[in-house]
């Protein structure tokens, strides 16, 4: 008899486990809705590119004539984060070439410049050097990647609209998602690689990205736009590292999440009721919902064959207004989402949902058991923080101007929780608040009306901030 170690078992059966989880989400999201089913069509992204994260992002940007750069940022604790940069809008010539190449389906030509550790991916020739533009850093949400800001395409996607408006656009990817799965020492099959939550994203990832952008652009300040967990990362970073407040000129928070006390996402509520990290740890799994090729392929095929199942999956987890999403693009969206995170990060969110004390953003709770056991090193709050309880993030210490956009039907950023967030911030910090009553969580990145209701007002706010 062949005996497999726990990591070998996890590696062999992980696809089967995730198929079961997807099936569970379908059942959890199943309703007797009378909503009109979505019509499915094929999309241009090749399935063969799903195993190449860089190529997949190129396919969302370069065919339309936009310049694209790929950058790698190493954090203080050794994680290597992949960032993309769209430094400016297409020139008219590059845009025409991009559209022509896409229409004829011919292969694209890229220029590769590996100076200073970056790979520059450009469609066509370099042309004129773009003038200096103010950087805008985009940070995606939980289980997402930077693709969320690109999937709607030219004229609709936030990242491309910002480039059209003259901004130097930087797209971040949190540690552990499909775009950022490297470390200077650790393998992704190591449990240590996945020992992180949004605490580390706030402490290490965001400061490293800001330093990198400043080094490349010679600009100390950036605008920041975050969605969902991307807002949490910013709030935690500004609250715990006061020096960062001067690095961000204006922060725009889409579907902001700080106190998930009143969420109505059935799958996430289910995860909160169980000891998430313990259950998955027993299975030898430390990564949550990886969007690996097999999973992405499954989702894409599922949405193509049964679009209503995609509706159930997405509605169960995050929620969106079905009448505000282009249903024909759902197979494309599901090839990039979920993009994975750590089980510890999900456990952190589960702790936040269960937490008895209201209106508090708290570091990860390692518990009070400091005993060393076989198979794990000692870790508890006393060792980690020097106290029996995890420390709070002091949101009242935030000084950066904030603009909040929230939805009236958001099941993850519940309107009541958003109100509690507003009350926790210092008076005058929130310069603008916009509530879109019909919006749910994913409408802010996939919504057909997002350009008019969200993105154009954001660009106007950035322009006003630039002028001040």
mmCIF file of C-alpha atoms in Angstrom, residues 14-178:
data_model
loop_
_atom_site.group_PDB
_atom_site.id
_atom_site.type_symbol
_atom_site.label_atom_id
_atom_site.label_comp_id
_atom_site.label_asym_id
_atom_site.label_seq_id
_atom_site.Cartn_x
_atom_site.Cartn_y
_atom_site.Cartn_z
ATOM 1 C CA UNK A 14 -7.445 19.500 -4.364
ATOM 2 C CA UNK A 15 -9.245 19.812 -7.748
ATOM 3 C CA UNK A 16 -11.886 17.341 -6.552
ATOM 4 C CA UNK A 17 -12.324 19.254 -3.291
ATOM 5 C CA UNK A 18 -12.787 22.565 -5.111
ATOM 6 C CA UNK A 19 -15.284 21.036 -7.540
ATOM 7 C CA UNK A 20 -17.267 20.011 -4.469
ATOM 8 C CA UNK A 21 -17.039 23.510 -3.031
ATOM 9 C CA UNK A 22 -18.269 25.059 -6.276
ATOM 10 C CA UNK A 23 -21.162 22.605 -6.306
ATOM 11 C CA UNK A 24 -21.998 23.599 -2.738
ATOM 12 C CA UNK A 25 -22.032 27.286 -3.677
ATOM 13 C CA UNK A 26 -24.390 26.490 -6.547
ATOM 14 C CA UNK A 27 -26.747 24.795 -4.092
ATOM 15 C CA UNK A 28 -26.399 27.594 -1.544
ATOM 16 C CA UNK A 29 -27.153 30.156 -4.210
ATOM 17 C CA UNK A 30 -30.018 28.226 -5.789
ATOM 18 C CA UNK A 31 -33.263 30.078 -5.791
ATOM 19 C CA UNK A 32 -36.571 29.758 -7.568
ATOM 20 C CA UNK A 33 -35.923 33.001 -9.343
ATOM 21 C CA UNK A 34 -37.956 34.110 -12.312
ATOM 22 C CA UNK A 35 -35.109 36.232 -13.596
ATOM 23 C CA UNK A 36 -34.420 36.028 -17.287
ATOM 24 C CA UNK A 37 -31.668 33.467 -18.045
ATOM 25 C CA UNK A 38 -28.504 34.759 -19.614
ATOM 26 C CA UNK A 39 -27.612 34.044 -23.190
ATOM 27 C CA UNK A 40 -24.109 32.644 -23.508
ATOM 28 C CA UNK A 41 -21.637 33.475 -26.244
ATOM 29 C CA UNK A 42 -18.008 32.594 -26.821
ATOM 30 C CA UNK A 43 -15.332 35.094 -25.894
ATOM 31 C CA UNK A 44 -11.972 36.008 -27.339
ATOM 32 C CA UNK A 45 -9.717 35.015 -24.439
ATOM 33 C CA UNK A 46 -8.020 31.728 -25.218
ATOM 34 C CA UNK A 47 -8.317 29.002 -22.593
ATOM 35 C CA UNK A 48 -4.711 28.059 -23.343
ATOM 36 C CA UNK A 49 -3.624 31.365 -21.793
ATOM 37 C CA UNK A 50 -5.164 30.569 -18.415
ATOM 38 C CA UNK A 51 -1.904 28.959 -17.303
ATOM 39 C CA UNK A 52 0.020 32.150 -18.159
ATOM 40 C CA UNK A 53 -1.103 34.996 -15.866
ATOM 41 C CA UNK A 54 0.863 37.611 -17.762
ATOM 42 C CA UNK A 55 -0.515 36.595 -21.162
ATOM 43 C CA UNK A 56 -4.068 36.641 -19.830
ATOM 44 C CA UNK A 57 -3.703 40.276 -18.707
ATOM 45 C CA UNK A 58 -2.013 41.219 -21.974
ATOM 46 C CA UNK A 59 -5.046 39.926 -23.853
ATOM 47 C CA UNK A 60 -7.246 42.343 -21.913
ATOM 48 C CA UNK A 61 -5.119 45.411 -22.652
ATOM 49 C CA UNK A 62 -2.677 45.250 -25.552
ATOM 50 C CA UNK A 63 -5.081 44.403 -28.420
ATOM 51 C CA UNK A 64 -6.738 47.782 -27.888
ATOM 52 C CA UNK A 65 -3.508 49.727 -28.376
ATOM 53 C CA UNK A 66 -2.762 50.474 -24.710
ATOM 54 C CA UNK A 67 0.848 50.166 -23.544
ATOM 55 C CA UNK A 68 1.358 47.618 -20.768
ATOM 56 C CA UNK A 69 4.279 47.068 -18.413
ATOM 57 C CA UNK A 70 4.818 44.172 -16.041
ATOM 58 C CA UNK A 71 6.603 44.876 -12.749
ATOM 59 C CA UNK A 72 7.656 42.703 -9.816
ATOM 60 C CA UNK A 73 7.743 44.148 -6.302
ATOM 61 C CA UNK A 74 9.454 42.312 -3.430
ATOM 62 C CA UNK A 75 8.014 42.948 0.021
ATOM 63 C CA UNK A 76 9.985 43.151 3.248
ATOM 64 C CA UNK A 77 8.878 39.604 4.154
ATOM 65 C CA UNK A 78 9.889 38.146 0.791
ATOM 66 C CA UNK A 79 6.666 37.975 -1.259
ATOM 67 C CA UNK A 80 7.032 38.872 -4.922
ATOM 68 C CA UNK A 81 4.010 40.824 -6.123
ATOM 69 C CA UNK A 82 3.184 41.210 -9.791
ATOM 70 C CA UNK A 83 1.988 44.678 -10.784
ATOM 71 C CA UNK A 84 0.932 46.006 -14.161
ATOM 72 C CA UNK A 85 1.234 49.541 -15.405
ATOM 73 C CA UNK A 86 -0.714 51.316 -18.142
ATOM 74 C CA UNK A 87 1.326 54.524 -18.330
ATOM 75 C CA UNK A 88 -0.931 56.367 -20.749
ATOM 76 C CA UNK A 89 -3.729 56.036 -23.275
ATOM 77 C CA UNK A 90 -3.071 54.610 -26.736
ATOM 78 C CA UNK A 91 -1.788 56.861 -29.449
ATOM 79 C CA UNK A 92 -4.244 57.046 -32.343
ATOM 80 C CA UNK A 93 -1.841 54.955 -34.472
ATOM 81 C CA UNK A 94 -1.370 52.281 -31.818
ATOM 82 C CA UNK A 95 -5.110 52.127 -31.218
ATOM 83 C CA UNK A 96 -5.806 51.602 -34.905
ATOM 84 C CA UNK A 97 -3.129 48.899 -35.064
ATOM 85 C CA UNK A 98 -4.544 47.209 -31.990
ATOM 86 C CA UNK A 99 -8.079 47.125 -33.354
ATOM 87 C CA UNK A 100 -6.859 45.842 -36.711
ATOM 88 C CA UNK A 101 -4.837 43.051 -35.080
ATOM 89 C CA UNK A 102 -7.789 42.018 -32.958
ATOM 90 C CA UNK A 103 -10.172 41.990 -35.911
ATOM 91 C CA UNK A 104 -7.904 39.807 -38.049
ATOM 92 C CA UNK A 105 -6.860 37.542 -35.203
ATOM 93 C CA UNK A 106 -3.153 37.868 -36.035
ATOM 94 C CA UNK A 107 -0.423 37.406 -33.471
ATOM 95 C CA UNK A 108 0.733 40.459 -31.534
ATOM 96 C CA UNK A 109 4.308 41.676 -31.388
ATOM 97 C CA UNK A 110 5.706 42.741 -28.012
ATOM 98 C CA UNK A 111 8.839 44.636 -27.148
ATOM 99 C CA UNK A 112 10.651 43.245 -24.107
ATOM 100 C CA UNK A 113 12.847 45.529 -22.047
ATOM 101 C CA UNK A 114 14.230 43.840 -18.939
ATOM 102 C CA UNK A 115 16.162 46.807 -17.627
ATOM 103 C CA UNK A 116 15.738 47.407 -13.859
ATOM 104 C CA UNK A 117 13.844 44.139 -13.451
ATOM 105 C CA UNK A 118 10.751 45.107 -15.434
ATOM 106 C CA UNK A 119 9.299 43.633 -18.598
ATOM 107 C CA UNK A 120 7.675 46.152 -20.872
ATOM 108 C CA UNK A 121 4.920 44.825 -23.064
ATOM 109 C CA UNK A 122 3.936 47.163 -25.827
ATOM 110 C CA UNK A 123 1.793 46.709 -28.885
ATOM 111 C CA UNK A 124 3.562 48.010 -31.976
ATOM 112 C CA UNK A 125 6.361 50.527 -31.692
ATOM 113 C CA UNK A 126 7.293 52.730 -28.768
ATOM 114 C CA UNK A 127 6.319 55.951 -30.499
ATOM 115 C CA UNK A 128 6.659 59.145 -28.501
ATOM 116 C CA UNK A 129 7.573 58.975 -24.847
ATOM 117 C CA UNK A 130 4.498 59.843 -22.730
ATOM 118 C CA UNK A 131 4.593 62.884 -20.495
ATOM 119 C CA UNK A 132 4.657 62.475 -16.722
ATOM 120 C CA UNK A 133 1.236 61.646 -15.298
ATOM 121 C CA UNK A 134 -0.025 61.324 -11.731
ATOM 122 C CA UNK A 135 -0.074 57.648 -10.664
ATOM 123 C CA UNK A 136 -3.310 55.914 -9.661
ATOM 124 C CA UNK A 137 -3.013 52.632 -7.754
ATOM 125 C CA UNK A 138 -5.914 50.173 -8.161
ATOM 126 C CA UNK A 139 -6.381 47.442 -5.534
ATOM 127 C CA UNK A 140 -8.825 44.597 -6.155
ATOM 128 C CA UNK A 141 -11.086 42.834 -3.681
ATOM 129 C CA UNK A 142 -11.192 39.465 -1.947
ATOM 130 C CA UNK A 143 -10.757 36.461 -4.303
ATOM 131 C CA UNK A 144 -10.173 38.833 -7.211
ATOM 132 C CA UNK A 145 -7.181 40.075 -9.192
ATOM 133 C CA UNK A 146 -6.317 43.179 -11.163
ATOM 134 C CA UNK A 147 -8.301 41.680 -14.059
ATOM 135 C CA UNK A 148 -11.467 42.916 -12.366
ATOM 136 C CA UNK A 149 -10.571 46.478 -13.380
ATOM 137 C CA UNK A 150 -10.012 45.426 -17.022
ATOM 138 C CA UNK A 151 -12.661 42.863 -17.946
ATOM 139 C CA UNK A 152 -15.323 45.292 -19.128
ATOM 140 C CA UNK A 153 -13.052 46.413 -21.969
ATOM 141 C CA UNK A 154 -12.312 49.787 -23.594
ATOM 142 C CA UNK A 155 -14.766 52.555 -22.875
ATOM 143 C CA UNK A 156 -16.092 50.700 -19.812
ATOM 144 C CA UNK A 157 -13.279 49.261 -17.652
ATOM 145 C CA UNK A 158 -12.059 51.564 -14.883
ATOM 146 C CA UNK A 159 -8.328 51.040 -15.512
ATOM 147 C CA UNK A 160 -8.655 51.881 -19.207
ATOM 148 C CA UNK A 161 -10.895 54.886 -18.565
ATOM 149 C CA UNK A 162 -8.311 56.276 -16.150
ATOM 150 C CA UNK A 163 -5.598 55.869 -18.774
ATOM 151 C CA UNK A 164 -7.845 57.632 -21.296
ATOM 152 C CA UNK A 165 -8.201 60.490 -18.804
ATOM 153 C CA UNK A 166 -4.427 60.911 -18.687
ATOM 154 C CA UNK A 167 -3.517 58.980 -15.533
ATOM 155 C CA UNK A 168 -0.570 56.674 -14.986
ATOM 156 C CA UNK A 169 -2.417 53.504 -13.949
ATOM 157 C CA UNK A 170 -0.858 50.873 -11.663
ATOM 158 C CA UNK A 171 -2.699 47.593 -11.060
ATOM 159 C CA UNK A 172 -1.829 45.721 -7.862
ATOM 160 C CA UNK A 173 -2.225 42.024 -7.055
ATOM 161 C CA UNK A 174 -2.313 40.837 -3.460
ATOM 162 C CA UNK A 175 -0.001 38.093 -2.269
ATOM 163 C CA UNK A 176 -1.250 34.601 -3.043
ATOM 164 C CA UNK A 177 -3.605 35.341 -5.918
ATOM 165 C CA UNK A 178 -3.036 33.953 -9.407
#
